[in-house]
Amino acid sequence: MDKVKVLEKYLPPEAAPLIGRWIDYFKCEFKISRNRNTKFGDYRSPHAGKGHRISVNYDLNPYAFLVTTVHEFAHLHTWNEHKQKAKPHGTEWKNNFKKMMQPFFEKDIFPADIKHTIVNYLNNPAASSCSDLSLYRALRSYDTRQESITTVEKLPLKAIFKLKDGRVFRKDEKLRKRFKCTEIKTKRIYLFSPVAEVEVVED
């Protein structure tokens, strides 16, 4: 099946032809992946006879899928230019992400709030990667999701929640940027991102 037709199922359709051209131009293996709780997408540089590899989670909404895809292609482009000498989200990557986003801005593909958040992030080189949280929130606001799914930051203290793997936790206090949570069964402490998606356990 034509790759552009496949991409149109996951991306805003007008973005699919350019992403298809990038896959060919960079000779990249592009994989639509199962859901991964810890990341939206992944880039692997050439290694052991394999070329560039990018994977993006299948269950992202079209805007999140596109931003993640461009994010990973910016890693690929930065690796081609600098190999291991550039920091993963350093100035070189930011410059490439900005350049590679431009065609999609020109096509007016993104809603104003997402575009505004991306521009803010890219215009502030001093911003740490935690500023990605505001972009994450803007993107997730376009999800169509079940009412039972929420994020850790929205839960009250001491709320009980579970993960997709069935483990159950209690939300405890905030430590800098993450929330301390206790696994009910083992009493072990884990740190959760504020935007980790969880399911509320009703009393």
GROMACS .gro file of C-alpha atoms in nm:
model
  203
    1MET     CA    1   0.000   0.000   0.000
    2ASP     CA    2   0.122   0.350  -0.084
    3LYS     CA    3   0.298   0.496   0.223
    4VAL     CA    4   0.126   0.834   0.183
    5LYS     CA    5  -0.215   0.662   0.199
    6VAL     CA    6  -0.105   0.484   0.519
    7LEU     CA    7   0.031   0.806   0.672
    8GLU     CA    8  -0.296   0.987   0.596
    9LYS     CA    9  -0.467   0.759   0.849
   10TYR     CA   10  -0.243   0.892   1.127
   11LEU     CA   11  -0.143   1.245   1.020
   12PRO     CA   12  -0.337   1.549   0.902
   13PRO     CA   13  -0.374   1.433   0.535
   14GLU     CA   14  -0.208   1.742   0.384
   15ALA     CA   15   0.109   1.665   0.586
   16ALA     CA   16   0.142   1.304   0.462
   17PRO     CA   17   0.312   1.366   0.121
   18LEU     CA   18   0.602   1.559   0.275
   19ILE     CA   19   0.660   1.300   0.548
   20GLY     CA   20   0.652   1.032   0.275
   21ARG     CA   21   0.923   1.223   0.085
   22TRP     CA   22   1.136   1.251   0.401
   23ILE     CA   23   1.115   0.874   0.457
   24ASP     CA   24   1.252   0.820   0.103
   25TYR     CA   25   1.506   1.106   0.109
   26PHE     CA   26   1.663   1.004   0.441
   27LYS     CA   27   1.633   0.630   0.358
   28CYS     CA   28   1.461   0.584   0.690
   29GLU     CA   29   1.276   0.280   0.821
   30PHE     CA   30   0.953   0.433   0.954
   31LYS     CA   31   0.743   0.221   1.186
   32ILE     CA   32   0.401   0.287   1.337
   33SER     CA   33   0.440   0.140   1.683
   34ARG     CA   34   0.220   0.008   1.962
   35ASN     CA   35   0.148   0.243   2.251
   36ARG     CA   36   0.446   0.308   2.480
   37ASN     CA   37   0.365   0.477   2.810
   38THR     CA   38   0.708   0.631   2.843
   39LYS     CA   39   0.740   0.794   2.500
   40PHE     CA   40   0.548   0.905   2.191
   41GLY     CA   41   0.823   0.828   1.943
   42ASP     CA   42   1.181   0.712   1.905
   43TYR     CA   43   1.480   0.768   1.675
   44ARG     CA   44   1.764   0.519   1.635
   45SER     CA   45   2.079   0.617   1.446
   46PRO     CA   46   2.244   0.378   1.195
   47HIS     CA   47   2.402   0.082   1.374
   48ALA     CA   48   2.512  -0.275   1.300
   49GLY     CA   49   2.415  -0.260   0.933
   50LYS     CA   50   2.076  -0.098   1.000
   51GLY     CA   51   1.995   0.250   0.873
   52HIS     CA   52   1.798   0.531   1.035
   53ARG     CA   53   1.491   0.404   1.224
   54ILE     CA   54   1.196   0.608   1.352
   55SER     CA   55   0.892   0.475   1.534
   56VAL     CA   56   0.582   0.671   1.638
   57ASN     CA   57   0.297   0.545   1.857
   58TYR     CA   58  -0.011   0.451   1.655
   59ASP     CA   59  -0.265   0.590   1.904
   60LEU     CA   60  -0.164   0.959   1.897
   61ASN     CA   61  -0.409   1.214   1.761
   62PRO     CA   62  -0.306   1.349   1.415
   63TYR     CA   63  -0.140   1.668   1.550
   64ALA     CA   64   0.054   1.478   1.818
   65PHE     CA   65   0.156   1.218   1.557
   66LEU     CA   66   0.286   1.492   1.323
   67VAL     CA   67   0.476   1.686   1.593
   68THR     CA   68   0.633   1.361   1.718
   69THR     CA   69   0.729   1.259   1.362
   70VAL     CA   70   0.896   1.596   1.293
   71HIS     CA   71   1.067   1.580   1.635
   72GLU     CA   72   1.221   1.242   1.546
   73PHE     CA   73   1.319   1.348   1.191
   74ALA     CA   74   1.496   1.651   1.346
   75HIS     CA   75   1.702   1.401   1.551
   76LEU     CA   76   1.785   1.210   1.231
   77HIS     CA   77   1.887   1.530   1.046
   78THR     CA   78   2.098   1.644   1.342
   79TRP     CA   79   2.271   1.305   1.358
   80ASN     CA   80   2.353   1.327   0.984
   81GLU     CA   81   2.511   1.668   1.038
   82HIS     CA   82   2.688   1.622   1.373
   83LYS     CA   83   2.683   1.248   1.460
   84GLN     CA   84   2.723   1.213   1.840
   85LYS     CA   85   2.869   1.562   1.887
   86ALA     CA   86   2.533   1.738   1.931
   87LYS     CA   87   2.325   1.718   2.250
   88PRO     CA   88   1.993   1.529   2.201
   89HIS     CA   89   1.778   1.844   2.241
   90GLY     CA   90   2.053   2.102   2.203
   91THR     CA   91   2.072   2.408   1.978
   92GLU     CA   92   2.143   2.204   1.663
   93TRP     CA   93   1.835   1.988   1.716
   94LYS     CA   94   1.616   2.291   1.797
   95ASN     CA   95   1.730   2.467   1.479
   96ASN     CA   96   1.649   2.160   1.271
   97PHE     CA   97   1.311   2.108   1.443
   98LYS     CA   98   1.227   2.474   1.373
   99LYS     CA   99   1.327   2.445   1.004
  100MET     CA  100   1.144   2.116   0.956
  101MET     CA  101   0.826   2.252   1.120
  102GLN     CA  102   0.817   2.549   0.882
  103PRO     CA  103   0.645   2.377   0.585
  104PHE     CA  104   0.362   2.263   0.814
  105PHE     CA  105   0.324   2.614   0.957
  106GLU     CA  106   0.306   2.750   0.600
  107LYS     CA  107   0.031   2.500   0.514
  108ASP     CA  108  -0.156   2.615   0.827
  109ILE     CA  109  -0.199   2.258   0.944
  110PHE     CA  110  -0.193   2.324   1.320
  111PRO     CA  111  -0.463   2.490   1.529
  112ALA     CA  112  -0.349   2.827   1.667
  113ASP     CA  113  -0.288   2.702   2.025
  114ILE     CA  114  -0.056   2.420   1.916
  115LYS     CA  115   0.134   2.646   1.677
  116HIS     CA  116   0.171   2.910   1.949
  117THR     CA  117   0.307   2.652   2.197
  118ILE     CA  118   0.558   2.510   1.945
  119VAL     CA  119   0.678   2.860   1.849
  120ASN     CA  120   0.718   2.955   2.218
  121TYR     CA  121   0.919   2.641   2.285
  122LEU     CA  122   1.147   2.689   1.985
  123ASN     CA  123   1.200   3.062   2.043
  124ASN     CA  124   1.334   2.998   2.390
  125PRO     CA  125   1.661   2.806   2.358
  126ALA     CA  126   1.711   2.833   2.735
  127ALA     CA  127   1.389   2.642   2.800
  128SER     CA  128   1.455   2.301   2.947
  129SER     CA  129   1.280   1.996   2.810
  130CYS     CA  130   1.018   2.027   3.086
  131SER     CA  131   0.864   2.304   2.874
  132ASP     CA  132   0.756   2.013   2.657
  133LEU     CA  133   0.481   1.966   2.916
  134SER     CA  134   0.291   2.268   2.782
  135LEU     CA  135   0.322   2.130   2.428
  136TYR     CA  136   0.210   1.788   2.554
  137ARG     CA  137  -0.097   1.945   2.715
  138ALA     CA  138  -0.184   2.145   2.401
  139LEU     CA  139  -0.158   1.830   2.187
  140ARG     CA  140  -0.353   1.608   2.424
  141SER     CA  141  -0.640   1.855   2.438
  142TYR     CA  142  -0.723   1.730   2.085
  143ASP     CA  143  -0.753   1.366   2.198
  144THR     CA  144  -1.085   1.188   2.190
  145ARG     CA  145  -1.045   0.972   2.493
  146GLN     CA  146  -1.235   0.777   2.754
  147GLU     CA  147  -1.360   0.972   3.055
  148SER     CA  148  -1.184   0.732   3.292
  149ILE     CA  149  -0.837   0.834   3.164
  150THR     CA  150  -0.680   1.135   3.331
  151THR     CA  151  -0.332   1.262   3.422
  152VAL     CA  152  -0.155   1.241   3.757
  153GLU     CA  153  -0.146   1.621   3.799
  154LYS     CA  154  -0.527   1.640   3.782
  155LEU     CA  155  -0.580   1.393   4.066
  156PRO     CA  156  -0.627   1.511   4.428
  157LEU     CA  157  -0.363   1.409   4.684
  158LYS     CA  158  -0.411   1.054   4.818
  159ALA     CA  159  -0.618   0.959   4.511
  160ILE     CA  160  -0.589   0.594   4.405
  161PHE     CA  161  -0.515   0.523   4.039
  162LYS     CA  162  -0.403   0.238   3.820
  163LEU     CA  163  -0.184   0.194   3.513
  164LYS     CA  164  -0.264  -0.002   3.198
  165ASP     CA  165  -0.063  -0.294   3.337
  166GLY     CA  166  -0.304  -0.312   3.635
  167ARG     CA  167  -0.067  -0.184   3.906
  168VAL     CA  168  -0.239   0.040   4.162
  169PHE     CA  169  -0.085   0.351   4.323
  170ARG     CA  170  -0.165   0.630   4.568
  171LYS     CA  171  -0.072   0.986   4.471
  172ASP     CA  172   0.149   1.152   4.735
  173GLU     CA  173   0.328   1.487   4.746
  174LYS     CA  174   0.499   1.672   4.460
  175LEU     CA  175   0.880   1.663   4.447
  176ARG     CA  176   1.003   1.943   4.221
  177LYS     CA  177   0.863   1.844   3.879
  178ARG     CA  178   0.731   1.495   3.955
  179PHE     CA  179   0.481   1.337   4.189
  180LYS     CA  180   0.579   1.081   4.449
  181CYS     CA  181   0.339   0.786   4.432
  182THR     CA  182   0.324   0.468   4.640
  183GLU     CA  183   0.244   0.132   4.481
  184ILE     CA  184  -0.030  -0.013   4.701
  185LYS     CA  185   0.080  -0.377   4.676
  186THR     CA  186   0.456  -0.339   4.734
  187LYS     CA  187   0.467  -0.002   4.921
  188ARG     CA  188   0.748   0.098   4.683
  189ILE     CA  189   0.780   0.466   4.592
  190TYR     CA  190   0.778   0.576   4.226
  191LEU     CA  191   0.811   0.921   4.068
  192PHE     CA  192   0.547   1.005   3.806
  193SER     CA  193   0.545   1.274   3.540
  194PRO     CA  194   0.255   1.519   3.592
  195VAL     CA  195   0.116   1.419   3.252
  196ALA     CA  196   0.138   1.041   3.295
  197GLU     CA  197  -0.198   0.897   3.187
  198VAL     CA  198  -0.371   0.690   3.452
  199GLU     CA  199  -0.713   0.551   3.535
  200VAL     CA  200  -0.890   0.658   3.853
  201VAL     CA  201  -0.986   0.375   4.085
  202GLU     CA  202  -1.325   0.450   4.234
  203ASP     CA  203  -1.382   0.377   4.603
   0.00000   0.00000   0.00000
